[in-house]
PDB file of C-alpha atoms in Angstrom:
ATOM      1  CA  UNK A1421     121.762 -17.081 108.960  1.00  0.00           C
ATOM      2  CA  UNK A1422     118.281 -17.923 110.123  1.00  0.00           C
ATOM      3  CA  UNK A1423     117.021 -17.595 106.351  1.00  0.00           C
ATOM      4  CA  UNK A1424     119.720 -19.722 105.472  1.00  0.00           C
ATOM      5  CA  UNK A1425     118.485 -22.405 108.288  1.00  0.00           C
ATOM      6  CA  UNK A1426     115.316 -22.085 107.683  1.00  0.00           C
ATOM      7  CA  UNK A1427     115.347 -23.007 104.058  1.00  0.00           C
ATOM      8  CA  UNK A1428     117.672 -26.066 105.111  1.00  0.00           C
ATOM      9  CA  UNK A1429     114.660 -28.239 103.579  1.00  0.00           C
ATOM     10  CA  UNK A1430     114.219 -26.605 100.453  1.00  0.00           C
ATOM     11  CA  UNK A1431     118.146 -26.948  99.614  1.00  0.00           C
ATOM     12  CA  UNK A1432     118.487 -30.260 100.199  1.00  0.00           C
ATOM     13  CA  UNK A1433     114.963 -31.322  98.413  1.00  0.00           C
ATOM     14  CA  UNK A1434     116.412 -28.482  95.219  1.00  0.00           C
ATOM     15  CA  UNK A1435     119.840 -30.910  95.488  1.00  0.00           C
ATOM     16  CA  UNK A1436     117.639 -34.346  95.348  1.00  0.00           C
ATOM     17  CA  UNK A1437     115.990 -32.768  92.653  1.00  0.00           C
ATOM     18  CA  UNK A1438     118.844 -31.876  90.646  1.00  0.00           C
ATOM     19  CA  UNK A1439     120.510 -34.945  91.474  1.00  0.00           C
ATOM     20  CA  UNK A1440     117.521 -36.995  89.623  1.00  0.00           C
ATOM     21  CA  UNK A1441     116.985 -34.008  86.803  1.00  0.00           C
ATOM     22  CA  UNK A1442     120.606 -35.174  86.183  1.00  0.00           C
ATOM     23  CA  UNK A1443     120.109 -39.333  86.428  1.00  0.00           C
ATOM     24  CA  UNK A1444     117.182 -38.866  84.169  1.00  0.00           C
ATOM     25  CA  UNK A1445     118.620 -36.520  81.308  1.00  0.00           C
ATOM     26  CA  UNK A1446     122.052 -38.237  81.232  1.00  0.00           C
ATOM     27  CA  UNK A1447     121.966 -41.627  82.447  1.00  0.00           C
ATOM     28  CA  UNK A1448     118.357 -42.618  81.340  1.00  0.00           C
ATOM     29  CA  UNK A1449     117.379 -43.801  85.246  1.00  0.00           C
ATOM     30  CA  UNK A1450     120.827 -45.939  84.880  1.00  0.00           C
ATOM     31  CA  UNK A1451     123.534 -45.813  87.601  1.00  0.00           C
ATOM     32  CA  UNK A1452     125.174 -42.199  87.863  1.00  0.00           C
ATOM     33  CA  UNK A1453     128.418 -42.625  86.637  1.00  0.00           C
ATOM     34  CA  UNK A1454     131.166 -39.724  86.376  1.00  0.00           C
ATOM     35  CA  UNK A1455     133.596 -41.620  84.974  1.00  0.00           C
ATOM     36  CA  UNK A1456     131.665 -42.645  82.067  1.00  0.00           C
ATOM     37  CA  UNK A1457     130.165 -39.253  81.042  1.00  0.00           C
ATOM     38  CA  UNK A1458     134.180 -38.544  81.118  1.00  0.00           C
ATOM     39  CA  UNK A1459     135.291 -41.586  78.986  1.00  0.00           C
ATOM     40  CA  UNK A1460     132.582 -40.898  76.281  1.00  0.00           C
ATOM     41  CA  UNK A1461     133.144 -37.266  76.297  1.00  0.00           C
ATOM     42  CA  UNK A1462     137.174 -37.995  75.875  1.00  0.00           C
ATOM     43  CA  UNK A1463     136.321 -40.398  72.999  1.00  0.00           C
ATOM     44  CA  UNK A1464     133.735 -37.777  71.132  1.00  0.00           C
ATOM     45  CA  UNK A1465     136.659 -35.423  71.165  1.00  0.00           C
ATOM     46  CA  UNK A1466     139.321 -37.820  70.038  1.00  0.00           C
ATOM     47  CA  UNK A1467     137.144 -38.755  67.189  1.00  0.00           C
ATOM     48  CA  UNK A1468     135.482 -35.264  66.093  1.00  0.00           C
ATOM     49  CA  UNK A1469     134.206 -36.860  63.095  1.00  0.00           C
ATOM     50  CA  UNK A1470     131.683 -38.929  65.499  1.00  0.00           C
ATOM     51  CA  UNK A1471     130.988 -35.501  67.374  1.00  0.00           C
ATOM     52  CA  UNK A1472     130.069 -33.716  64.179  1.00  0.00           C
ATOM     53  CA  UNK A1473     128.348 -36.650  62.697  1.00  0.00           C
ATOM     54  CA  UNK A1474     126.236 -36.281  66.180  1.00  0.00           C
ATOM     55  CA  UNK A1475     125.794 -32.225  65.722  1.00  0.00           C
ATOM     56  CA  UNK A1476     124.606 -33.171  61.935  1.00  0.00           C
ATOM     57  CA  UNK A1477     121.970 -35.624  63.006  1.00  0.00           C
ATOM     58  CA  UNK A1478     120.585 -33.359  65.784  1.00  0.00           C
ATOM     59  CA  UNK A1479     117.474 -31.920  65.898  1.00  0.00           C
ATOM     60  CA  UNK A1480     117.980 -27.811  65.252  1.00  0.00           C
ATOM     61  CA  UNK A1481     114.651 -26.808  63.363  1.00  0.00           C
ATOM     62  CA  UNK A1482     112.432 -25.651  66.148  1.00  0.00           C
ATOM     63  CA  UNK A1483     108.779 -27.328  66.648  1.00  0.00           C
ATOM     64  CA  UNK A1484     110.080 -30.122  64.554  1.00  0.00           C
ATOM     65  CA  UNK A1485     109.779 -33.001  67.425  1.00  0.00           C
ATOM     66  CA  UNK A1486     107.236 -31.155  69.133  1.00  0.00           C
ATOM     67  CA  UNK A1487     105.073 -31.469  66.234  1.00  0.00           C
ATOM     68  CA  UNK A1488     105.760 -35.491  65.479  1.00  0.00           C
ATOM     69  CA  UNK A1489     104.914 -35.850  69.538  1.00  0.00           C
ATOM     70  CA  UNK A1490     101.319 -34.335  69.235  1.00  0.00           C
ATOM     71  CA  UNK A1491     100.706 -35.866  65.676  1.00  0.00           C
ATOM     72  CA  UNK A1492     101.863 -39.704  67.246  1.00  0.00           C
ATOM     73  CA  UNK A1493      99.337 -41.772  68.489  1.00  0.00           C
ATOM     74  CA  UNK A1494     101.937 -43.326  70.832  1.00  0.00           C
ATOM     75  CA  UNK A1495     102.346 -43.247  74.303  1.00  0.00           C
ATOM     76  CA  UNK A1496     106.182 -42.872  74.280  1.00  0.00           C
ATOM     77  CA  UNK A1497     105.652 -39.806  72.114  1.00  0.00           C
ATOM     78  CA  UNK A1498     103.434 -38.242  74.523  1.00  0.00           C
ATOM     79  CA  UNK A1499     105.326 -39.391  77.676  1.00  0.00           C
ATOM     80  CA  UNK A1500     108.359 -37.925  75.680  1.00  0.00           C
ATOM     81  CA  UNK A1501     106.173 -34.300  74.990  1.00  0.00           C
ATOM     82  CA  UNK A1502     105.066 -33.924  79.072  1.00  0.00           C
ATOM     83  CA  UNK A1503     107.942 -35.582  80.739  1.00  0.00           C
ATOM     84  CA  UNK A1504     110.149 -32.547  78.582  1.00  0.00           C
ATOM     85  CA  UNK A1505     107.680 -30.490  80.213  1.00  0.00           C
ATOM     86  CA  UNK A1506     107.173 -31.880  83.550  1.00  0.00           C
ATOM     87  CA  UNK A1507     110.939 -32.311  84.360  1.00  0.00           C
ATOM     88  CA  UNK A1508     111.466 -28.845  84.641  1.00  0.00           C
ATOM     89  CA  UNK A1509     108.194 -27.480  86.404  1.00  0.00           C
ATOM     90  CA  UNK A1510     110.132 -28.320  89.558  1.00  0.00           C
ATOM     91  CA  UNK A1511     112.739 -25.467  88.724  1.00  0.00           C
ATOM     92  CA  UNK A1512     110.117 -23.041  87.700  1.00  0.00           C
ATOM     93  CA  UNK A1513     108.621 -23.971  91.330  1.00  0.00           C
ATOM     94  CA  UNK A1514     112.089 -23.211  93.351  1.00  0.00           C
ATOM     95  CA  UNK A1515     112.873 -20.260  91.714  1.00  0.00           C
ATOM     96  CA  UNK A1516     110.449 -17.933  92.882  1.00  0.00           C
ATOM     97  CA  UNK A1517     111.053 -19.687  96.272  1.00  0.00           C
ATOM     98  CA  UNK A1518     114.132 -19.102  96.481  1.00  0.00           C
ATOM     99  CA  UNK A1519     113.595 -15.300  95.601  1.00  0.00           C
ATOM    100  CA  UNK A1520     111.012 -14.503  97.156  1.00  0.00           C
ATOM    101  CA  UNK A1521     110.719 -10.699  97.849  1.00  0.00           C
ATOM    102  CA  UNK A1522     114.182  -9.881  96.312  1.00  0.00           C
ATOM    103  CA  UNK A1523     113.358  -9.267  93.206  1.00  0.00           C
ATOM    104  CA  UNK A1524     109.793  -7.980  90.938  1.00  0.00           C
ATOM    105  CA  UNK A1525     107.620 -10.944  89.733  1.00  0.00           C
ATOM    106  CA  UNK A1526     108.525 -10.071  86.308  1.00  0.00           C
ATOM    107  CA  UNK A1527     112.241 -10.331  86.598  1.00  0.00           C
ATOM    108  CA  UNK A1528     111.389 -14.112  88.636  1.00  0.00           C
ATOM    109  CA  UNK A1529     109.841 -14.991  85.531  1.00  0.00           C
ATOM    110  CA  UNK A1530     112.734 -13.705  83.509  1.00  0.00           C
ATOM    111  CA  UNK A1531     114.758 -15.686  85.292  1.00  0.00           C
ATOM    112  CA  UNK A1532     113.064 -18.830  85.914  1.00  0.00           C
ATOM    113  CA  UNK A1533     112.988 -18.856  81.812  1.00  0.00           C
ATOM    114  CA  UNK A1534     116.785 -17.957  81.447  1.00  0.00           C
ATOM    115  CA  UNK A1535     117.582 -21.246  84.229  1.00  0.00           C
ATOM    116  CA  UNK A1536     115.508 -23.297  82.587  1.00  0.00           C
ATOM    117  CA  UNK A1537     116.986 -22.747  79.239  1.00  0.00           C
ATOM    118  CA  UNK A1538     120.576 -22.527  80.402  1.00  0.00           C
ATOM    119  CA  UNK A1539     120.305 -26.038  82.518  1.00  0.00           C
ATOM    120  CA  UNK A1540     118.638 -27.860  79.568  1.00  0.00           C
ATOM    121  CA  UNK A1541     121.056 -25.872  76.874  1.00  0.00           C
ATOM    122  CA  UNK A1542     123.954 -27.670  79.174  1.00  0.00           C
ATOM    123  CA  UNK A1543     122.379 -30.888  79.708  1.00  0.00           C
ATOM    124  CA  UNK A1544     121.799 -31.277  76.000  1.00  0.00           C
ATOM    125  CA  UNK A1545     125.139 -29.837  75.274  1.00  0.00           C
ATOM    126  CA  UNK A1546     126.250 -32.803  77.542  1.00  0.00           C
ATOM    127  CA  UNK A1547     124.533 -35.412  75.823  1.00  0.00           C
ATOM    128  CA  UNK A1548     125.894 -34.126  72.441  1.00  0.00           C
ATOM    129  CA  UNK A1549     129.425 -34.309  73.176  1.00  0.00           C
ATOM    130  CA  UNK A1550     129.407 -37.548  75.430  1.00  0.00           C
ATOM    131  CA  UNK A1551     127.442 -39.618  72.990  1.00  0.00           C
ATOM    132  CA  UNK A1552     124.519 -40.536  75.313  1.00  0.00           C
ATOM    133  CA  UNK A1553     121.199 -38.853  73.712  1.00  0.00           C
ATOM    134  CA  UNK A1554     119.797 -36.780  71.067  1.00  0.00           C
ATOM    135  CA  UNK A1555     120.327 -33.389  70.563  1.00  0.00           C
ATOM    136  CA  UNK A1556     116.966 -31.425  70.141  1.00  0.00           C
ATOM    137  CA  UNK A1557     116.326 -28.106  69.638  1.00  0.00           C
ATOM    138  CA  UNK A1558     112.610 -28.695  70.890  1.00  0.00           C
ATOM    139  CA  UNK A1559     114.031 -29.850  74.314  1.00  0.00           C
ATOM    140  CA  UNK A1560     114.991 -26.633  74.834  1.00  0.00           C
ATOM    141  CA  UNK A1561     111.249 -25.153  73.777  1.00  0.00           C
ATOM    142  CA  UNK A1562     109.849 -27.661  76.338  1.00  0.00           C
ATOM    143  CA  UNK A1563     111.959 -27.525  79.242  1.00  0.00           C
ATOM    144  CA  UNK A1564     112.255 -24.048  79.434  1.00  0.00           C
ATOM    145  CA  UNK A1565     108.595 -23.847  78.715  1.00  0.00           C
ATOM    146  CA  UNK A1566     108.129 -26.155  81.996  1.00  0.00           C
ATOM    147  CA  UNK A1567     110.467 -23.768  84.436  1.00  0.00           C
ATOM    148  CA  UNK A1568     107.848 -21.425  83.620  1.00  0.00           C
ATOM    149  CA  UNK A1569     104.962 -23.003  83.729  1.00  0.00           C
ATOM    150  CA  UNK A1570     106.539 -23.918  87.165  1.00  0.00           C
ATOM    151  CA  UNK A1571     107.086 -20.322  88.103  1.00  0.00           C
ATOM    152  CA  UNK A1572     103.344 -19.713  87.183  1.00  0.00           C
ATOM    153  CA  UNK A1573     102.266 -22.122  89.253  1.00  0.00           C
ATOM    154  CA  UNK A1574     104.078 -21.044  91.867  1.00  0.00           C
ATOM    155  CA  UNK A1575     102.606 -17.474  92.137  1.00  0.00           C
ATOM    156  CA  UNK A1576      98.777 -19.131  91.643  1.00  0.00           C
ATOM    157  CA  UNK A1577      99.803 -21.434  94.597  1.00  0.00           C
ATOM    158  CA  UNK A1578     101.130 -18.433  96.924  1.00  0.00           C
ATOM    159  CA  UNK A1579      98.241 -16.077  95.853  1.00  0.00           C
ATOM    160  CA  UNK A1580      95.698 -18.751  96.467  1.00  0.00           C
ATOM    161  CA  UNK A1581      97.636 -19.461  99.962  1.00  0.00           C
ATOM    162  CA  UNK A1582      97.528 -15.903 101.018  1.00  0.00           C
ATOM    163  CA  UNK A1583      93.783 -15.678 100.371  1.00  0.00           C
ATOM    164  CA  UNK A1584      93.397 -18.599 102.475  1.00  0.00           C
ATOM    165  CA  UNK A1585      94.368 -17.575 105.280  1.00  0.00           C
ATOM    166  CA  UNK A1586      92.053 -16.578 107.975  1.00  0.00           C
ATOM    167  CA  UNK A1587      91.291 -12.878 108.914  1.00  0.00           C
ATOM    168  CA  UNK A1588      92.526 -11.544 112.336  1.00  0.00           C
ATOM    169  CA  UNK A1589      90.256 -12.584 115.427  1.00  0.00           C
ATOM    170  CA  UNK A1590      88.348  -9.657 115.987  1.00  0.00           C
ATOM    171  CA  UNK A1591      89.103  -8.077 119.401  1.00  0.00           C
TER     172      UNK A1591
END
């Protein structure tokens, strides 16, 4: 119970963060609307033609938009590279937070990559069948590529921490 309390903080700032995650993927910063995402996923499987015309203009050949970001000049293809990246650091950074000490650093990494790459898997997924983004394989690659870098960062910011912190007083 006292854990529980305790981590009061991180919870809520993990649901704000999901909350936005959410906004940002689905509703491009718009106005977070359930009913919509419900209307446009209801119409994609009415029409299935539209929802495999959607699946057949998708992005499945890995390093394919990853490789068009780096190569652009643009801004908007290099805002589109780190913010795919950036997004997700946050959920590489609560993971080992949230288990800290129950499981091996290893298996923390193993699953800050398996989150990662299941919440992006369903947030694509999402915008596939409701109609409301593209598909891409390399979202995937980059998201779960910035839950770890996240988790990473995480263990260089507790190690450097615990060095930090000053020695006994000497009695």
């Amino acid at each position: 119970m006292k854990r529980t309390i305790r981590m009061m903080p991180a919870i809520v700032l993990f649901a704000v963060y999901m909350y936005a995650l959410v906004k940002i993927i689905l509703f491009k910063f718009g106005q977070v609307d359930l009913l919509f995402l419900w209307q446009r996923a209801d119409a994609a499987l009415d029409d299935v033609s539209r929802l495999h015309y959607r699946l057949h203009s998708a992005n499945l050949v890995p390093l394919r938009t990853i490789t068009g970001n780096l190569r652009s000049r643009s801004l908007y293809e290099y805002i589109q590279f780190y913010g795919n990246i950036g997004l997700f650091i946050p959920l590489g950074l609560f993971v080992p937070y949230f288990m800290r000490g129950r499981l091996p650093a290893l298996l923390v990494y193993g699953a800050a990559i398996i989150l990662s790459f299941a919440l992006c898997l369903m947030l694509e997924s999402a915008q596939l069948l409701c109609s409301i983004g593209q598909f891409d394989v390399d979202d995937l690659i980059l998201n779960t590529a910035g839950g770890l870098l996240g988790c990473i960062l995480y263990h260089l910011l507790a190690g450097t921490a615990r060095s930090r912190k000053p020695a006994a007083a000497l009695g």
